[in-house]
């Protein structure tokens, strides 16, 4: 059953969502690495005049969808991944964030329930995400929902100079 406090992101929500992405980057102790702008998020979510196909999906959480509390105070951004073992898509949750003043209100849970409902309705195999190992409050929250850590798996990333060198085929 859909929670009325969760709805798809609209273009009008972009400034608030971008602000919250920057808040999340600061919480994760990496504010200098966050370069998101409303224009970049708009292109990722809705496409752009150059013909970029949207590949990112998002929802916002609002405290009161019927009254004055319609400004987003939380968000979830996600995209599809694919499990070759299962043979179906899944959802990769890039970000889940609820502003501190609204934590404990059920909005984080509502955002995750929304993603689980989407995955179940579309026959996807899973919803997965990464969490920093020091982020105990989030880990405890995820475990309370029945999520399990994928111990034994390490995340790897190519970016910056390493990405450029690899793209050139050099070391």
mmCIF file of N, CA and C in Angstrom, residues 38-112:
data_model
loop_
_atom_site.group_PDB
_atom_site.id
_atom_site.type_symbol
_atom_site.label_atom_id
_atom_site.label_comp_id
_atom_site.label_asym_id
_atom_site.label_seq_id
_atom_site.Cartn_x
_atom_site.Cartn_y
_atom_site.Cartn_z
ATOM 1 N N UNK A 38 21.272 21.297 -9.798
ATOM 2 C CA UNK A 38 19.917 21.008 -10.277
ATOM 3 C C UNK A 38 19.892 20.629 -11.761
ATOM 4 N N UNK A 39 20.756 21.245 -12.558
ATOM 5 C CA UNK A 39 20.783 20.953 -13.992
ATOM 6 C C UNK A 39 21.242 19.518 -14.254
ATOM 7 N N UNK A 40 22.271 19.070 -13.533
ATOM 8 C CA UNK A 40 22.749 17.696 -13.702
ATOM 9 C C UNK A 40 21.687 16.693 -13.264
ATOM 10 N N UNK A 41 21.044 16.965 -12.142
ATOM 11 C CA UNK A 41 20.011 16.053 -11.657
ATOM 12 C C UNK A 41 18.812 16.054 -12.601
ATOM 13 N N UNK A 42 18.444 17.211 -13.128
ATOM 14 C CA UNK A 42 17.329 17.301 -14.080
ATOM 15 C C UNK A 42 17.609 16.407 -15.291
ATOM 16 N N UNK A 43 18.815 16.494 -15.853
ATOM 17 C CA UNK A 43 19.156 15.684 -17.029
ATOM 18 C C UNK A 43 19.118 14.197 -16.699
ATOM 19 N N UNK A 44 19.603 13.816 -15.515
ATOM 20 C CA UNK A 44 19.628 12.401 -15.142
ATOM 21 C C UNK A 44 18.225 11.843 -14.921
ATOM 22 N N UNK A 45 17.344 12.646 -14.327
ATOM 23 C CA UNK A 45 15.989 12.181 -14.008
ATOM 24 C C UNK A 45 14.992 12.336 -15.152
ATOM 25 N N UNK A 46 15.152 13.394 -15.946
ATOM 26 C CA UNK A 46 14.124 13.727 -16.929
ATOM 27 C C UNK A 46 14.637 13.800 -18.358
ATOM 28 N N UNK A 47 15.946 13.625 -18.569
ATOM 29 C CA UNK A 47 16.526 13.796 -19.897
ATOM 30 C C UNK A 47 16.823 15.255 -20.152
ATOM 31 N N UNK A 48 17.436 15.522 -21.279
ATOM 32 C CA UNK A 48 17.756 16.905 -21.620
ATOM 33 C C UNK A 48 17.564 17.127 -23.116
ATOM 34 N N UNK A 49 17.652 18.380 -23.561
ATOM 35 C CA UNK A 49 17.416 18.669 -24.978
ATOM 36 C C UNK A 49 18.372 17.943 -25.934
ATOM 37 N N UNK A 50 19.539 17.539 -25.429
ATOM 38 C CA UNK A 50 20.492 16.824 -26.287
ATOM 39 C C UNK A 50 20.059 15.378 -26.515
ATOM 40 N N UNK A 51 18.986 14.947 -25.865
ATOM 41 C CA UNK A 51 18.465 13.605 -26.078
ATOM 42 C C UNK A 51 18.940 12.576 -25.079
ATOM 43 N N UNK A 52 19.529 13.019 -23.971
ATOM 44 C CA UNK A 52 19.933 12.085 -22.936
ATOM 45 C C UNK A 52 18.700 11.348 -22.420
ATOM 46 N N UNK A 53 18.783 10.040 -22.382
ATOM 47 C CA UNK A 53 17.674 9.230 -21.891
ATOM 48 C C UNK A 53 17.783 9.131 -20.369
ATOM 49 N N UNK A 54 16.714 9.438 -19.662
ATOM 50 C CA UNK A 54 16.782 9.339 -18.204
ATOM 51 C C UNK A 54 17.137 7.920 -17.765
ATOM 52 N N UNK A 55 18.087 7.825 -16.844
ATOM 53 C CA UNK A 55 18.512 6.520 -16.335
ATOM 54 C C UNK A 55 18.463 6.482 -14.809
ATOM 55 N N UNK A 56 17.982 7.552 -14.223
ATOM 56 C CA UNK A 56 17.894 7.667 -12.776
ATOM 57 C C UNK A 56 16.433 7.893 -12.419
ATOM 58 N N UNK A 57 16.035 7.345 -11.290
ATOM 59 C CA UNK A 57 14.667 7.485 -10.829
ATOM 60 C C UNK A 57 14.712 8.000 -9.394
ATOM 61 N N UNK A 58 13.666 8.675 -8.981
ATOM 62 C CA UNK A 58 13.702 9.193 -7.626
ATOM 63 C C UNK A 58 12.332 9.470 -7.050
ATOM 64 N N UNK A 59 12.321 9.441 -5.739
ATOM 65 C CA UNK A 59 11.122 9.756 -4.971
ATOM 66 C C UNK A 59 11.522 10.676 -3.831
ATOM 67 N N UNK A 60 10.575 11.485 -3.409
ATOM 68 C CA UNK A 60 10.785 12.342 -2.250
ATOM 69 C C UNK A 60 9.785 11.963 -1.178
ATOM 70 N N UNK A 61 10.138 12.317 0.047
ATOM 71 C CA UNK A 61 9.248 12.137 1.187
ATOM 72 C C UNK A 61 8.907 13.513 1.730
ATOM 73 N N UNK A 62 7.632 13.703 2.001
ATOM 74 C CA UNK A 62 7.147 14.963 2.571
ATOM 75 C C UNK A 62 6.442 14.651 3.882
ATOM 76 N N UNK A 63 6.545 15.542 4.864
ATOM 77 C CA UNK A 63 5.932 15.242 6.166
ATOM 78 C C UNK A 63 4.408 15.235 6.148
ATOM 79 N N UNK A 64 3.799 16.098 5.329
ATOM 80 C CA UNK A 64 2.335 16.186 5.298
ATOM 81 C C UNK A 64 1.898 16.506 3.872
ATOM 82 N N UNK A 65 1.490 15.501 3.106
ATOM 83 C CA UNK A 65 1.133 15.737 1.713
ATOM 84 C C UNK A 65 -0.157 16.529 1.525
ATOM 85 N N UNK A 66 -0.919 16.731 2.586
ATOM 86 C CA UNK A 66 -2.202 17.426 2.455
ATOM 87 C C UNK A 66 -2.181 18.843 3.010
ATOM 88 N N UNK A 67 -1.095 19.207 3.662
ATOM 89 C CA UNK A 67 -1.068 20.525 4.303
ATOM 90 C C UNK A 67 0.166 21.318 3.926
ATOM 91 N N UNK A 68 0.664 22.052 4.901
ATOM 92 C CA UNK A 68 1.800 22.943 4.665
ATOM 93 C C UNK A 68 3.116 22.193 4.546
ATOM 94 N N UNK A 69 3.157 20.932 4.966
ATOM 95 C CA UNK A 69 4.402 20.180 4.957
ATOM 96 C C UNK A 69 4.644 19.422 3.675
ATOM 97 N N UNK A 70 4.598 20.100 2.540
ATOM 98 C CA UNK A 70 4.778 19.438 1.260
ATOM 99 C C UNK A 70 6.180 19.600 0.687
ATOM 100 N N UNK A 71 7.036 20.343 1.371
ATOM 101 C CA UNK A 71 8.417 20.485 0.936
ATOM 102 C C UNK A 71 9.163 19.200 1.263
ATOM 103 N N UNK A 72 9.891 18.638 0.301
ATOM 104 C CA UNK A 72 10.602 17.380 0.566
ATOM 105 C C UNK A 72 11.593 17.501 1.717
ATOM 106 N N UNK A 73 11.589 16.475 2.560
ATOM 107 C CA UNK A 73 12.540 16.399 3.673
ATOM 108 C C UNK A 73 13.343 15.104 3.607
ATOM 109 N N UNK A 74 13.113 14.336 2.562
ATOM 110 C CA UNK A 74 13.856 13.101 2.342
ATOM 111 C C UNK A 74 13.754 12.709 0.887
ATOM 112 N N UNK A 75 14.659 11.838 0.468
ATOM 113 C CA UNK A 75 14.630 11.393 -0.924
ATOM 114 C C UNK A 75 15.295 10.033 -1.057
ATOM 115 N N UNK A 76 14.970 9.375 -2.154
ATOM 116 C CA UNK A 76 15.647 8.147 -2.572
ATOM 117 C C UNK A 76 15.911 8.277 -4.062
ATOM 118 N N UNK A 77 17.159 8.068 -4.464
ATOM 119 C CA UNK A 77 17.541 8.053 -5.877
ATOM 120 C C UNK A 77 18.015 6.649 -6.207
ATOM 121 N N UNK A 78 17.547 6.118 -7.321
ATOM 122 C CA UNK A 78 17.883 4.736 -7.656
ATOM 123 C C UNK A 78 17.946 4.538 -9.162
ATOM 124 N N UNK A 79 18.525 3.422 -9.553
ATOM 125 C CA UNK A 79 18.574 3.040 -10.958
ATOM 126 C C UNK A 79 18.500 1.530 -11.045
ATOM 127 N N UNK A 80 18.291 1.024 -12.241
ATOM 128 C CA UNK A 80 18.189 -0.416 -12.416
ATOM 129 C C UNK A 80 19.569 -1.036 -12.543
ATOM 130 N N UNK A 81 19.702 -2.217 -11.975
ATOM 131 C CA UNK A 81 20.862 -3.052 -12.239
ATOM 132 C C UNK A 81 20.322 -4.379 -12.754
ATOM 133 N N UNK A 82 21.187 -5.358 -12.945
ATOM 134 C CA UNK A 82 20.747 -6.632 -13.509
ATOM 135 C C UNK A 82 21.510 -7.759 -12.853
ATOM 136 N N UNK A 83 20.802 -8.802 -12.489
ATOM 137 C CA UNK A 83 21.420 -9.984 -11.918
ATOM 138 C C UNK A 83 21.479 -11.072 -12.991
ATOM 139 N N UNK A 84 22.687 -11.400 -13.406
ATOM 140 C CA UNK A 84 22.810 -12.481 -14.383
ATOM 141 C C UNK A 84 22.428 -13.817 -13.756
ATOM 142 N N UNK A 85 22.611 -13.969 -12.471
ATOM 143 C CA UNK A 85 22.249 -15.222 -11.810
ATOM 144 C C UNK A 85 20.743 -15.382 -11.713
ATOM 145 N N UNK A 86 20.053 -14.297 -11.399
ATOM 146 C CA UNK A 86 18.597 -14.355 -11.294
ATOM 147 C C UNK A 86 17.926 -14.205 -12.660
ATOM 148 N N UNK A 87 18.608 -13.525 -13.587
ATOM 149 C CA UNK A 87 18.052 -13.308 -14.915
ATOM 150 C C UNK A 87 17.031 -12.197 -14.990
ATOM 151 N N UNK A 88 17.014 -11.319 -13.976
ATOM 152 C CA UNK A 88 16.073 -10.193 -13.956
ATOM 153 C C UNK A 88 16.757 -8.959 -13.363
ATOM 154 N N UNK A 89 16.099 -7.835 -13.557
ATOM 155 C CA UNK A 89 16.594 -6.580 -13.000
ATOM 156 C C UNK A 89 16.453 -6.536 -11.489
ATOM 157 N N UNK A 90 17.118 -5.567 -10.920
ATOM 158 C CA UNK A 90 16.976 -5.198 -9.527
ATOM 159 C C UNK A 90 17.057 -3.688 -9.444
ATOM 160 N N UNK A 91 16.918 -3.178 -8.267
ATOM 161 C CA UNK A 91 17.043 -1.736 -8.023
ATOM 162 C C UNK A 91 18.297 -1.510 -7.206
ATOM 163 N N UNK A 92 19.130 -0.582 -7.662
ATOM 164 C CA UNK A 92 20.266 -0.150 -6.864
ATOM 165 C C UNK A 92 19.908 1.204 -6.278
ATOM 166 N N UNK A 93 19.879 1.265 -4.973
ATOM 167 C CA UNK A 93 19.564 2.497 -4.245
ATOM 168 C C UNK A 93 20.851 3.289 -4.085
ATOM 169 N N UNK A 94 20.983 4.362 -4.841
ATOM 170 C CA UNK A 94 22.191 5.195 -4.772
ATOM 171 C C UNK A 94 22.215 6.016 -3.491
ATOM 172 N N UNK A 95 21.095 6.638 -3.159
ATOM 173 C CA UNK A 95 21.007 7.472 -1.962
ATOM 174 C C UNK A 95 19.659 7.286 -1.300
ATOM 175 N N UNK A 96 19.688 7.250 0.015
ATOM 176 C CA UNK A 96 18.497 7.355 0.841
ATOM 177 C C UNK A 96 18.849 8.360 1.923
ATOM 178 N N UNK A 97 18.048 9.404 2.040
ATOM 179 C CA UNK A 97 18.368 10.446 3.012
ATOM 180 C C UNK A 97 17.080 11.060 3.536
ATOM 181 N N UNK A 98 17.049 11.261 4.837
ATOM 182 C CA UNK A 98 15.977 12.002 5.503
ATOM 183 C C UNK A 98 16.649 13.026 6.395
ATOM 184 N N UNK A 99 16.202 14.251 6.299
ATOM 185 C CA UNK A 99 16.797 15.309 7.130
ATOM 186 C C UNK A 99 16.678 14.949 8.608
ATOM 187 N N UNK A 100 17.715 15.311 9.399
ATOM 188 C CA UNK A 100 17.759 14.907 10.808
ATOM 189 C C UNK A 100 16.486 15.214 11.609
ATOM 190 N N UNK A 101 15.875 16.350 11.381
ATOM 191 C CA UNK A 101 14.680 16.722 12.152
ATOM 192 C C UNK A 101 13.497 15.796 11.880
ATOM 193 N N UNK A 102 13.560 15.020 10.807
ATOM 194 C CA UNK A 102 12.440 14.153 10.432
ATOM 195 C C UNK A 102 12.764 12.669 10.569
ATOM 196 N N UNK A 103 13.954 12.365 11.069
ATOM 197 C CA UNK A 103 14.303 10.962 11.288
ATOM 198 C C UNK A 103 13.469 10.425 12.437
ATOM 199 N N UNK A 104 13.128 9.175 12.344
ATOM 200 C CA UNK A 104 12.272 8.553 13.355
ATOM 201 C C UNK A 104 10.791 8.730 13.066
ATOM 202 N N UNK A 105 10.451 9.439 11.986
ATOM 203 C CA UNK A 105 9.048 9.680 11.645
ATOM 204 C C UNK A 105 8.482 8.607 10.713
ATOM 205 N N UNK A 106 9.331 7.680 10.293
ATOM 206 C CA UNK A 106 8.884 6.634 9.376
ATOM 207 C C UNK A 106 9.090 6.967 7.916
ATOM 208 N N UNK A 107 9.654 8.151 7.626
ATOM 209 C CA UNK A 107 9.831 8.528 6.224
ATOM 210 C C UNK A 107 10.908 7.693 5.521
ATOM 211 N N UNK A 108 11.998 7.373 6.210
ATOM 212 C CA UNK A 108 13.023 6.516 5.609
ATOM 213 C C UNK A 108 12.459 5.152 5.291
ATOM 214 N N UNK A 109 11.724 4.611 6.226
ATOM 215 C CA UNK A 109 11.069 3.314 6.007
ATOM 216 C C UNK A 109 10.091 3.417 4.835
ATOM 217 N N UNK A 110 9.316 4.493 4.776
ATOM 218 C CA UNK A 110 8.341 4.670 3.690
ATOM 219 C C UNK A 110 9.035 4.711 2.328
ATOM 220 N N UNK A 111 10.189 5.373 2.256
ATOM 221 C CA UNK A 111 10.930 5.410 0.992
ATOM 222 C C UNK A 111 11.410 4.015 0.587
ATOM 223 N N UNK A 112 11.918 3.248 1.557
ATOM 224 C CA UNK A 112 12.369 1.888 1.241
ATOM 225 C C UNK A 112 11.199 0.961 0.916
#
